[in-house]
CSV table of C-alpha atoms in Angstrom, one decimal:
chain,number,residue,atom,x,y,z
A,256,HIS,CA,-38.5,-119.2,72.4
A,257,LEU,CA,-37.0,-122.0,70.3
A,258,GLU,CA,-33.6,-123.4,70.0
A,259,TYR,CA,-32.0,-125.0,66.9
A,260,HIS,CA,-29.9,-127.9,67.0
A,261,ARG,CA,-27.6,-128.4,63.8
A,262,VAL,CA,-27.1,-132.1,62.7
A,263,SER,CA,-25.1,-131.8,59.4
A,264,THR,CA,-24.3,-129.5,56.7
A,265,LYS,CA,-23.8,-130.6,53.2
A,266,ARG,CA,-23.3,-129.2,49.7
A,267,CYS,CA,-25.4,-130.4,46.6
A,268,CYS,CA,-24.0,-133.1,44.2
A,269,VAL,CA,-24.7,-135.0,41.1
A,270,ASN,CA,-25.5,-138.6,41.3
A,271,LEU,CA,-24.7,-140.5,38.2
A,272,SER,CA,-23.6,-144.2,37.1
A,273,ARG,CA,-20.9,-145.9,35.1
A,274,HIS,CA,-23.3,-145.4,31.9
A,275,ASN,CA,-22.7,-141.6,32.2
A,276,PRO,CA,-19.0,-140.3,30.6
A,277,LEU,CA,-18.6,-138.2,33.7
A,278,TYR,CA,-18.4,-141.1,35.9
A,279,ASN,CA,-14.7,-141.0,37.0
A,280,ARG,CA,-14.7,-137.4,37.3
A,281,ASP,CA,-13.9,-135.6,40.6
A,282,MET,CA,-15.9,-132.5,40.0
A,283,VAL,CA,-18.4,-131.4,37.4
A,284,LYS,CA,-19.8,-128.1,36.1
A,285,TYR,CA,-23.5,-127.7,36.0
A,286,GLU,CA,-23.3,-126.8,32.4
A,287,GLU,CA,-21.8,-130.1,31.6
A,288,LEU,CA,-24.9,-132.1,32.9
A,289,LEU,CA,-27.3,-130.3,30.3
A,290,ALA,CA,-26.5,-133.0,27.7
A,291,PHE,CA,-27.9,-135.7,29.9
A,292,PRO,CA,-31.4,-136.6,31.2
A,293,LEU,CA,-32.5,-135.5,34.5
A,294,ALA,CA,-34.3,-137.5,37.0
A,295,ARG,CA,-36.2,-136.0,39.7
A,296,PHE,CA,-39.5,-136.2,41.6
A,297,ILE,CA,-42.7,-135.4,40.5
A,298,GLU,CA,-43.8,-133.4,43.6
A,299,ASP,CA,-40.4,-132.1,45.2
A,300,GLU,CA,-41.1,-130.2,48.2
A,301,LEU,CA,-37.3,-129.3,48.6
A,302,SER,CA,-36.6,-129.1,45.0
A,303,LEU,CA,-32.8,-129.3,44.4
A,304,LEU,CA,-33.3,-128.4,41.0
A,305,ASP,CA,-35.0,-125.3,41.8
A,306,ASN,CA,-33.3,-124.3,45.1
A,307,VAL,CA,-29.6,-124.9,43.8
A,308,VAL,CA,-29.4,-125.2,40.0
A,309,CYS,CA,-31.7,-122.4,39.1
A,310,ASN,CA,-30.0,-120.0,41.4
A,311,ILE,CA,-27.0,-120.1,38.5
A,312,GLY,CA,-29.4,-119.6,35.8
A,313,ILE,CA,-29.9,-123.3,34.7
A,314,GLY,CA,-33.4,-124.6,34.8
A,315,GLN,CA,-35.3,-128.0,34.0
A,316,GLN,CA,-36.1,-126.5,30.7
A,317,ASP,CA,-32.5,-126.6,29.8
A,318,PHE,CA,-32.0,-130.4,30.1
A,319,ARG,CA,-32.4,-132.6,27.1
A,320,GLN,CA,-34.9,-134.7,28.7
A,321,VAL,CA,-36.4,-134.8,32.2
A,322,TYR,CA,-37.9,-137.8,33.8
A,323,TYR,CA,-40.3,-137.7,36.8
A,324,PHE,CA,-40.5,-140.3,39.5
A,325,ASP,CA,-42.5,-140.7,42.6
A,326,SER,CA,-39.8,-142.5,44.9
A,327,ASP,CA,-36.1,-142.2,45.3
A,328,SER,CA,-35.5,-145.9,44.6
A,329,SER,CA,-37.2,-145.5,41.2
A,330,ILE,CA,-34.9,-142.6,40.5
A,331,ILE,CA,-31.8,-144.4,41.7
A,332,SER,CA,-32.5,-147.5,39.5
A,333,PHE,CA,-33.1,-145.3,36.6
A,334,VAL,CA,-29.8,-143.4,37.2
A,335,LYS,CA,-28.0,-146.8,37.7
A,336,GLN,CA,-29.0,-148.1,34.4
A,337,THR,CA,-28.8,-145.0,32.2
A,338,ASP,CA,-26.7,-141.9,31.6
A,339,ALA,CA,-29.2,-139.8,33.5
A,340,VAL,CA,-28.3,-137.7,36.2
A,341,LYS,CA,-30.0,-136.8,39.5
A,342,PHE,CA,-29.3,-133.8,42.1
A,343,GLY,CA,-29.0,-134.7,45.6
A,344,PHE,CA,-27.1,-134.4,48.9
A,345,PRO,CA,-24.2,-136.9,49.8
A,346,TRP,CA,-25.9,-138.0,53.3
A,347,CYS,CA,-26.7,-141.6,51.4
A,348,LYS,CA,-23.3,-141.5,49.5
A,349,GLU,CA,-21.9,-144.8,50.8
A,350,ASP,CA,-25.3,-146.6,50.0
A,351,TYR,CA,-25.7,-145.2,46.3
A,352,GLU,CA,-21.8,-146.0,45.7
A,353,ALA,CA,-22.2,-149.5,47.0
A,354,ILE,CA,-24.8,-150.1,43.9
A,355,GLY,CA,-22.5,-148.3,41.3
A,356,VAL,CA,-24.1,-144.6,41.7
A,357,ARG,CA,-21.4,-142.0,42.4
A,358,CYS,CA,-22.0,-138.6,44.2
A,359,ILE,CA,-19.7,-136.0,42.6
A,360,ASP,CA,-19.2,-132.6,43.7
A,361,PHE,CA,-20.0,-129.5,41.6
A,362,ALA,CA,-17.1,-127.1,40.7
A,363,GLY,CA,-17.4,-123.9,42.1
A,364,ASN,CA,-19.1,-122.7,45.1
A,365,THR,CA,-22.7,-124.0,45.9
A,366,GLN,CA,-24.9,-123.1,48.7
A,367,PRO,CA,-24.9,-125.7,51.5
A,368,LEU,CA,-27.9,-127.2,53.0
A,369,GLU,CA,-28.1,-127.5,56.9
A,370,LEU,CA,-30.1,-130.4,58.4
A,371,GLY,CA,-31.3,-129.9,62.1
A,372,TRP,CA,-34.2,-129.9,64.4
A,373,ILE,CA,-35.9,-127.4,66.8
A,374,ARG,CA,-37.5,-127.5,70.1
A,375,GLN,CA,-39.0,-125.1,72.6
A,376,LYS,CA,-36.6,-123.8,75.1
A,377,ASN,CA,-36.7,-125.3,78.7
A,378,ARG,CA,-38.8,-128.0,77.5
A,379,ALA,CA,-37.9,-131.7,77.2
A,380,LEU,CA,-38.4,-133.9,74.2
A,381,SER,CA,-40.8,-136.7,74.4
A,382,GLU,CA,-39.6,-140.3,74.2
A,383,GLY,CA,-40.8,-140.4,70.5
A,384,ALA,CA,-39.0,-137.1,69.4
A,385,GLN,CA,-35.8,-138.2,71.4
A,386,TYR,CA,-35.9,-141.5,69.2
A,387,PHE,CA,-36.4,-139.5,66.2
A,388,VAL,CA,-33.4,-137.0,67.0
A,389,GLN,CA,-31.4,-140.1,67.6
A,390,THR,CA,-32.2,-141.6,64.4
A,391,LEU,CA,-31.7,-138.5,62.4
A,392,THR,CA,-28.3,-137.9,63.9
A,393,ARG,CA,-27.3,-141.6,63.5
A,394,LEU,CA,-28.3,-141.4,59.8
A,395,PHE,CA,-27.5,-137.9,58.9
A,396,GLY,CA,-24.9,-136.6,61.6
A,397,ASP,CA,-21.8,-135.2,60.4
A,398,GLU,CA,-19.8,-137.4,63.0
A,399,GLU,CA,-18.5,-140.7,61.8
A,400,LYS,CA,-21.0,-143.4,61.6
């Protein structure tokens, strides 16, 4: 007795800076990234590397170096200052690109990730839940911000 409300659907991308020779490309292949260090979370509940990249046979062990961080801001700072790469989704594309970190699409077909929320049918959302859904939609919705 649940209903699902889609907010957005995005495909995985790679984040990298001007220090990376792939910076000016429109698309990259997964294999091209293996020559660069990988920046990722220590504990990643939705591991982009595990759920997207490993599906095509490339894993963390294939990267030249792997650096672990405990916050997105630390990862982005590291990527901005080095040739390292980070996997992500382009929900924050404008924010990243404002500081010189690009979101580049992968060549080929990647599985999209859908973001949404659920509720019990015929039940109103609480005031707090309404605020959360409005914020989620404003920040991550497919419609223009």
